[in-house]
Every structure is written in C-alpha cells, then in structure tokens.
Short mmCIF file of C-alpha atoms in Angstrom, two decimals:
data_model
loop_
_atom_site.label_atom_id
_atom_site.label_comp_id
_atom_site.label_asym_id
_atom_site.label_seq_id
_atom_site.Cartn_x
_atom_site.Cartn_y
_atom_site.Cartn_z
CA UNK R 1 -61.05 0.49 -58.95
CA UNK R 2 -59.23 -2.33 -60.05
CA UNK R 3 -59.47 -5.59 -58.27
CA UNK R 4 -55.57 -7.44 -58.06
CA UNK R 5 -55.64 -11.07 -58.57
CA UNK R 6 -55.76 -13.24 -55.59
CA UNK R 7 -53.17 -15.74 -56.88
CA UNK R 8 -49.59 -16.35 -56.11
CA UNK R 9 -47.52 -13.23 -56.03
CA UNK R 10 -50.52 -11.13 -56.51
CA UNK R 11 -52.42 -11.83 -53.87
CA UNK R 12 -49.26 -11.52 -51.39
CA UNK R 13 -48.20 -8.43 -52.65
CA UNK R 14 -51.78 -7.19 -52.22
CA UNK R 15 -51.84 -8.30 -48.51
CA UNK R 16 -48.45 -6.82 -48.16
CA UNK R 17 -49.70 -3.52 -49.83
CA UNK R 18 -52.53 -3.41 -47.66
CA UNK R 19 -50.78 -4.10 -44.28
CA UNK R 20 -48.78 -1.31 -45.14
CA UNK R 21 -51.12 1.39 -46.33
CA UNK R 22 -52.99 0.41 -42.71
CA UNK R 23 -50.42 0.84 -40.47
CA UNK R 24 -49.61 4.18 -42.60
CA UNK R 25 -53.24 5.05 -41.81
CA UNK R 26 -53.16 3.94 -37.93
CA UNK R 27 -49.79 5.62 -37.41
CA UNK R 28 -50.80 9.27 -38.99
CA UNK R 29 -54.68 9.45 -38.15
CA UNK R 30 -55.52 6.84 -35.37
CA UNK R 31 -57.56 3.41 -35.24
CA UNK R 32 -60.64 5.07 -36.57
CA UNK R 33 -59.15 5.81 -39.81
CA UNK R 34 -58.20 1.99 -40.16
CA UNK R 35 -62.05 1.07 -41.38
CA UNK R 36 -62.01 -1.65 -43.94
CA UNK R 37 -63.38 1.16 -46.96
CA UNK R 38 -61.02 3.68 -45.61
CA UNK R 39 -58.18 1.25 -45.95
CA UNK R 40 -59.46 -0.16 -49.43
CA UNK R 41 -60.09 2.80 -51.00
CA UNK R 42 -56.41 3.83 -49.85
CA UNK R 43 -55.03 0.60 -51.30
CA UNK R 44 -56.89 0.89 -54.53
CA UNK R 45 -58.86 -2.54 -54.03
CA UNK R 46 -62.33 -3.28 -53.28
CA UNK R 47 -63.23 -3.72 -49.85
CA UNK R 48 -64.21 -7.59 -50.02
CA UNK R 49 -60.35 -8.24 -50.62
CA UNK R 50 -59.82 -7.48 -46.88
CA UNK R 51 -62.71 -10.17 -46.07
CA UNK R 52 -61.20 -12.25 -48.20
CA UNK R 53 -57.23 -12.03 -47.09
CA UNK R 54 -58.17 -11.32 -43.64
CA UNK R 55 -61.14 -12.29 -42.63
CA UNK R 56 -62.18 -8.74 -41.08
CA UNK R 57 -61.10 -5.60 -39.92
CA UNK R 58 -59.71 -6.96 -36.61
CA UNK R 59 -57.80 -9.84 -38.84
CA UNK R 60 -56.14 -6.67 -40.51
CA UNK R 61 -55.39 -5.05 -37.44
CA UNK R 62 -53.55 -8.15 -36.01
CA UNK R 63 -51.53 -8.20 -39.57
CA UNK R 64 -50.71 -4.81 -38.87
CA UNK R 65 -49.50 -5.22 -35.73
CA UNK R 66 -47.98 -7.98 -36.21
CA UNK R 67 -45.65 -6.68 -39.43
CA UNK R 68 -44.87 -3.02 -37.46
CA UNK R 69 -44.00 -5.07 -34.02
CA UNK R 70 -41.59 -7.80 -35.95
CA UNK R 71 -40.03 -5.46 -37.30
CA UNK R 72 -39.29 -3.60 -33.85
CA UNK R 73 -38.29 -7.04 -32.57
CA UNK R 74 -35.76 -7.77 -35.45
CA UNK R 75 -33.62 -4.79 -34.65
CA UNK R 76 -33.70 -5.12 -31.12
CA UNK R 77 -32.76 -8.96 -31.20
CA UNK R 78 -30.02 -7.95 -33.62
CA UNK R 79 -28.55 -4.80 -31.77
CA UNK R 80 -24.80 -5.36 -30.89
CA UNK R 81 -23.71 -6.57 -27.82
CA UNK R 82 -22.25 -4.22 -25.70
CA UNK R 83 -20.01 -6.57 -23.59
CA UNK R 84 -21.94 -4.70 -20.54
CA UNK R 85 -25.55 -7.09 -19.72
CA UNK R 86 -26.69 -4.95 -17.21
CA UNK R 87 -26.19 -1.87 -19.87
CA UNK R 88 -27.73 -3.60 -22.47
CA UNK R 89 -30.58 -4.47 -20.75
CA UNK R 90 -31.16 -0.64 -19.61
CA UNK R 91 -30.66 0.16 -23.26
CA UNK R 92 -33.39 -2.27 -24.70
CA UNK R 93 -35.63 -0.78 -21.59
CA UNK R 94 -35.06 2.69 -23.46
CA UNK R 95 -35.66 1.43 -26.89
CA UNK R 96 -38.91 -0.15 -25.63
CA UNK R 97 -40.31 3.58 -24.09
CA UNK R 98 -39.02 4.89 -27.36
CA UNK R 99 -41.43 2.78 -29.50
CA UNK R 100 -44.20 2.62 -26.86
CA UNK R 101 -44.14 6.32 -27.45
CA UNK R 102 -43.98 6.98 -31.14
CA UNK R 103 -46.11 4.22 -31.75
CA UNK R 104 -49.04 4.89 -29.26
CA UNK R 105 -52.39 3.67 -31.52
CA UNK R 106 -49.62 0.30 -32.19
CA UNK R 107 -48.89 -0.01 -29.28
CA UNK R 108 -52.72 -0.17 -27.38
CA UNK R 109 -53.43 -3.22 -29.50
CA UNK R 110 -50.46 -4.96 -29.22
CA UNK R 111 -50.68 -4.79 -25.45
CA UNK R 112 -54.35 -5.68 -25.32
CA UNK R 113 -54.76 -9.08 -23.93
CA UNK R 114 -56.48 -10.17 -26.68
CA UNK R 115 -53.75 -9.84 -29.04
CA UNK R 116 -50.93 -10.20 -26.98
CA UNK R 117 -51.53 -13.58 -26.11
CA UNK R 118 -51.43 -14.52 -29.63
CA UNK R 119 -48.82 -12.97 -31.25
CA UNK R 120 -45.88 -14.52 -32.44
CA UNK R 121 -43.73 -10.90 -32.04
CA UNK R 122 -44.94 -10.02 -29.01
CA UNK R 123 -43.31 -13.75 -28.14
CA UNK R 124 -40.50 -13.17 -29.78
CA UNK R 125 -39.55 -9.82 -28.02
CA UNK R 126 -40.45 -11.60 -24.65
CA UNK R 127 -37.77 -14.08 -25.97
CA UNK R 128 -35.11 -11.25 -26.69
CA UNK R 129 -36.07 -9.57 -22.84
CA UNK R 130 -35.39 -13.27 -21.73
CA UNK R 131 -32.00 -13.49 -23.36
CA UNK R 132 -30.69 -10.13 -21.89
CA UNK R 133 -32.07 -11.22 -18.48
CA UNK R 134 -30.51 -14.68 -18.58
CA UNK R 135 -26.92 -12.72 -19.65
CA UNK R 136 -27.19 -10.46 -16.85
CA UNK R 137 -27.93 -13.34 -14.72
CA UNK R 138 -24.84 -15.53 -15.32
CA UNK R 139 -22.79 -12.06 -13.92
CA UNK R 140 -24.31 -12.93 -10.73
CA UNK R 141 -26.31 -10.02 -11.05
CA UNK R 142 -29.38 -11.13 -10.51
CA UNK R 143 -31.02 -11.11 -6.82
CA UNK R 144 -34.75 -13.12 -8.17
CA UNK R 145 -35.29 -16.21 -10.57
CA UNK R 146 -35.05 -15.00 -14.49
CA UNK R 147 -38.58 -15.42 -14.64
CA UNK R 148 -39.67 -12.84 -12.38
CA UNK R 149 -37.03 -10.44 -13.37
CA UNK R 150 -38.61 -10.82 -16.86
CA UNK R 151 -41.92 -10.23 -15.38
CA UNK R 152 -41.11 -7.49 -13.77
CA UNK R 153 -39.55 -5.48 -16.42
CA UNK R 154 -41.95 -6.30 -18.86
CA UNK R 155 -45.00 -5.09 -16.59
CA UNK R 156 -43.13 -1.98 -15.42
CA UNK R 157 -42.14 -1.01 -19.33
CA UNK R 158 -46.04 -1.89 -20.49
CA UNK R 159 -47.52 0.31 -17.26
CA UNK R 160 -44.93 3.47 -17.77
CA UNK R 161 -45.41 3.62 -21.83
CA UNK R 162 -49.23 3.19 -20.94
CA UNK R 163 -49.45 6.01 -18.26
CA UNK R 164 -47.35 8.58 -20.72
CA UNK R 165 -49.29 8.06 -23.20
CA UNK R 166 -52.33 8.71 -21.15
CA UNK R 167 -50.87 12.42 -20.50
CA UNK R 168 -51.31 15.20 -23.32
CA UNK R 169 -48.09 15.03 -24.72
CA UNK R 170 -46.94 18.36 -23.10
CA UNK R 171 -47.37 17.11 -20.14
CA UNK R 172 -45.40 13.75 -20.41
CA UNK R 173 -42.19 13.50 -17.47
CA UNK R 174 -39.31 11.86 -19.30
CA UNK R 175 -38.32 10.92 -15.89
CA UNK R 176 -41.28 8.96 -15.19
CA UNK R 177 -39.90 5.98 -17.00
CA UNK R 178 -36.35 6.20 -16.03
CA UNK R 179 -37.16 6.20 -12.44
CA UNK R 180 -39.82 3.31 -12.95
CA UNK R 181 -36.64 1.42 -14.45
CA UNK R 182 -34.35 2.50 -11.40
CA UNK R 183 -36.73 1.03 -8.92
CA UNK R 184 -37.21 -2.21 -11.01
CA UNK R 185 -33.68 -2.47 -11.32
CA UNK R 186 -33.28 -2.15 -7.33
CA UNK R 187 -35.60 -4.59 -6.64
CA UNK R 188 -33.92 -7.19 -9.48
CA UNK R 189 -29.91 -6.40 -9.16
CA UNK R 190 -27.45 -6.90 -6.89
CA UNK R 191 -24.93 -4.02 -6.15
CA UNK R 192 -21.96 -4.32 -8.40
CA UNK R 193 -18.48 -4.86 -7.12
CA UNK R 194 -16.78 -1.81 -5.91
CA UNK R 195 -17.13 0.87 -3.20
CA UNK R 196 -20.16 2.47 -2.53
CA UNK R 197 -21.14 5.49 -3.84
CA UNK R 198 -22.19 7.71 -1.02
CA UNK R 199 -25.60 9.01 -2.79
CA UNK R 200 -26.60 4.87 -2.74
CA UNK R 201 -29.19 3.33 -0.30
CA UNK R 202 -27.90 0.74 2.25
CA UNK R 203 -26.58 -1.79 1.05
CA UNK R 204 -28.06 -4.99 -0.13
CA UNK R 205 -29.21 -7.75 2.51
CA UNK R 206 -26.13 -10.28 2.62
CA UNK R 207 -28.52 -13.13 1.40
CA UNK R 208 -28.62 -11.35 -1.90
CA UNK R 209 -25.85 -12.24 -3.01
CA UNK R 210 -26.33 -16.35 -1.94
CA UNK R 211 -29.59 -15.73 -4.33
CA UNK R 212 -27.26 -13.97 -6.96
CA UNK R 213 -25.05 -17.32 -7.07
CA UNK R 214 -28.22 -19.66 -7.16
CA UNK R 215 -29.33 -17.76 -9.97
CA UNK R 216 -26.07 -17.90 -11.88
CA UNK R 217 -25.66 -21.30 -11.21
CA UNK R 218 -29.07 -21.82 -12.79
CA UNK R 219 -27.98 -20.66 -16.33
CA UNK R 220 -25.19 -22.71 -16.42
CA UNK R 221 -26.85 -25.87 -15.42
CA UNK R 222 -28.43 -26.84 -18.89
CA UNK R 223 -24.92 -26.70 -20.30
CA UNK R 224 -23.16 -29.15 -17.69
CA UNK R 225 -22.37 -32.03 -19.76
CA UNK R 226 -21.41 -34.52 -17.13
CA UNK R 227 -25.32 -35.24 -15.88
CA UNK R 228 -28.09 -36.77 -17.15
CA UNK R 229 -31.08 -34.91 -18.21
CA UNK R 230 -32.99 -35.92 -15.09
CA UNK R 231 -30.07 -34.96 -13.09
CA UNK R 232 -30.09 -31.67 -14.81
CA UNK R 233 -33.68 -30.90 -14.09
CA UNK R 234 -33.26 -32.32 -10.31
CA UNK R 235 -30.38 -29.57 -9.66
CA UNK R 236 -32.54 -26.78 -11.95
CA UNK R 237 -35.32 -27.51 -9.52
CA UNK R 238 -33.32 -27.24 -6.01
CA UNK R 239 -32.14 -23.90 -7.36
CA UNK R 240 -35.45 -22.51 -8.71
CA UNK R 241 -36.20 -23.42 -4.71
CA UNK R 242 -33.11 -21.72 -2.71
CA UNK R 243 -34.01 -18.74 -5.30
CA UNK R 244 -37.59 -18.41 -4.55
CA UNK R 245 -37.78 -19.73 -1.08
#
C-alpha cells in the first residue's frame, strides 16, 4: 500500500478521496463498515493518514457528513423559485423526507446533537428553511413569528424522517409525513383568500389574520429606509410582541 504525500494537492485530494470512499461505505453497508482500516484499506492508504487528516474516526465521520449534507443543501438553496412560497416551502418539506429516507445511516449523525450543533451545513440548510419561511411570511401567510414557524417545521421534518426510518421499510406509511406536514402547516398558515372548501375545518380565529399582518410587517421592517437603526429594532421588537403575545 502506497502512502500519498501529505502536501499541497496531494494531501487534499487524499482527504477528498477518503471522504468519498466513506460515505460510499456508510451509504451501502452502514456505520460499522466506516472503521478507520476498513476505510483505509478501501482508499488504498495506510490507516495513520486518517489520524493524521482527521484526527479520528469521528473527525472522518463529521467530514463525511459534512461533504454529503452540503451538497444536499446546495441544490435545495439553488432550486427555482416557483413564484408560489407556500408551495415551495411544501416542496423543500418533500425534498427533506426524500433525503432523510435514502440517506438513513447520514442522516442519524447529522441529526445527533453532537454534530448538529456544529455543522456549518446543517446551518446553512436552517438558513435556506429560514428564507422560504420569511417569503411565505411577507404573503401574510404566516399566523406565528418566523422563528417558531422555522422551529416547528424543522422538528416535525427531523421526528417524521426519524420515526420512518425506525419502521422495516415495508412497513413505512408514506402518509405519515404528509399528514405530519398538514398539521404543521395548520398550526403555522393562515387560510388563503378565497371561499372555503367545504372538506376544510372552521375557519381560522379572526385574530389570525391581525398576527398574519404583524408578521408581514416584520419582514419588511429591516428594509424601511426612512428610520434609524434603533428605530428599526424598536418597531421589530413591538411586533415580535403583538406576534407572540
């Protein structure tokens, strides 16, 4: 086995080469295939190379999640805009299960608390979520602050891909996740414009839609070029009140 030089190019193509024959080994046989000979031996280096890109094993396995997870986050900050918030929102919610699912040994560590906390894509796609809430919230769509809406979804989308993948595949309801959306959604969203459908709950308590305005006033605010920045934050934090109060 021939050990690649650690300098330069070499040594990040070898740390490239090895993130990728990892996540190859964690995709198609599970975290205990992703041992730090397993993975060296599949790389064709010599097991100190990990140590000495990585630190250990678990330094590899953040790498790894890390390069599968930005790459999720890339596409989903760069799919198209629909013209529809509310739609696109549902359709990142899908794209998220999607993942969650086809990704399952990823997916435990990047949602372990651990990791999580420290990774810069796992920010990032909180950052995209953010975005798509904050769009959906200048339609006056919104019924809670951005913040909990965010919360929310991201909670509900972590629990549902968690519980399916808890089930023998067979047994996995595709439903589960779309109704865990609907009821998220019900909770976060105002009714939109229109009669109602007959099939649809009562409507909305009236102060919804007072909280709907607060919140699209909120996004807004930032922008409003005529105040000062203490102004802005005074009038940010009477609305973050009337929202939450």
């Amino acid at each position: 086995m021939v050990e690649t030089k650690q300098g330069g190019t070499g040594r990040s193509e070898t740390r490239a080469n090895l993130v990728e024959v990892a996540a190859r080994l964690l995709r198609e046989q599970g975290p205990a295939a992703v041992t730090t000979r397993g993975v060296a031996q599949a790389a064709g280096v010599q097991a100190p190379t990990i140590y000495r890109l990585f630190g250990d094993k678990d330094g590899l396995l953040d790498a790894v999640a890390e390069h599968v997870f930005a790459a999720y986050v890339a596409g989903k900050a760069l799919a198209d805009d629909s013209g529809d918030p509310v739609a696109d929102l549902r359709a990142g919610w899908d794209v998220h299960i999607g993942f969650g699912l086809a990704n399952a040994a990823l997916f435990g560590l990047l949602v372990a608390p651990g990791r999580a906390s420290r990774s810069p894509a796992t920010s990032a796609g909180l950052e995209v979520l953010r975005a798509r809430v904050r769009r959906v919230a200048a339609t006056g769509r919104l019924r809670v602050a951005e913040h909990r809406a965010v919360e929310l979804i991201h909670a509900a989308g972590t629990g549902a891909v968690l519980t399916l993948l808890a089930m023998p595949p067979q047994e996995r309801d595709p439903g589960l996740a779309d109704a865990m959306y609907d009821m998220v959604t019900r909770s976060i969203l105002t009714r939109p414009a229109g009669p109602e459908p007959a099939a649809e709950p009562a409507p909305a308590p009236t102060g919804d839609s007072t909280t709907a305005a607060a919140v699209a006033f909120r996004t807004v605010v930032p922008r409003l070029p005529k105040l000062t920045d203490i102004e802005r934050a005074l009038l940010s934090e009477w609305l973050d009140r009337a929202v939450e109060s």
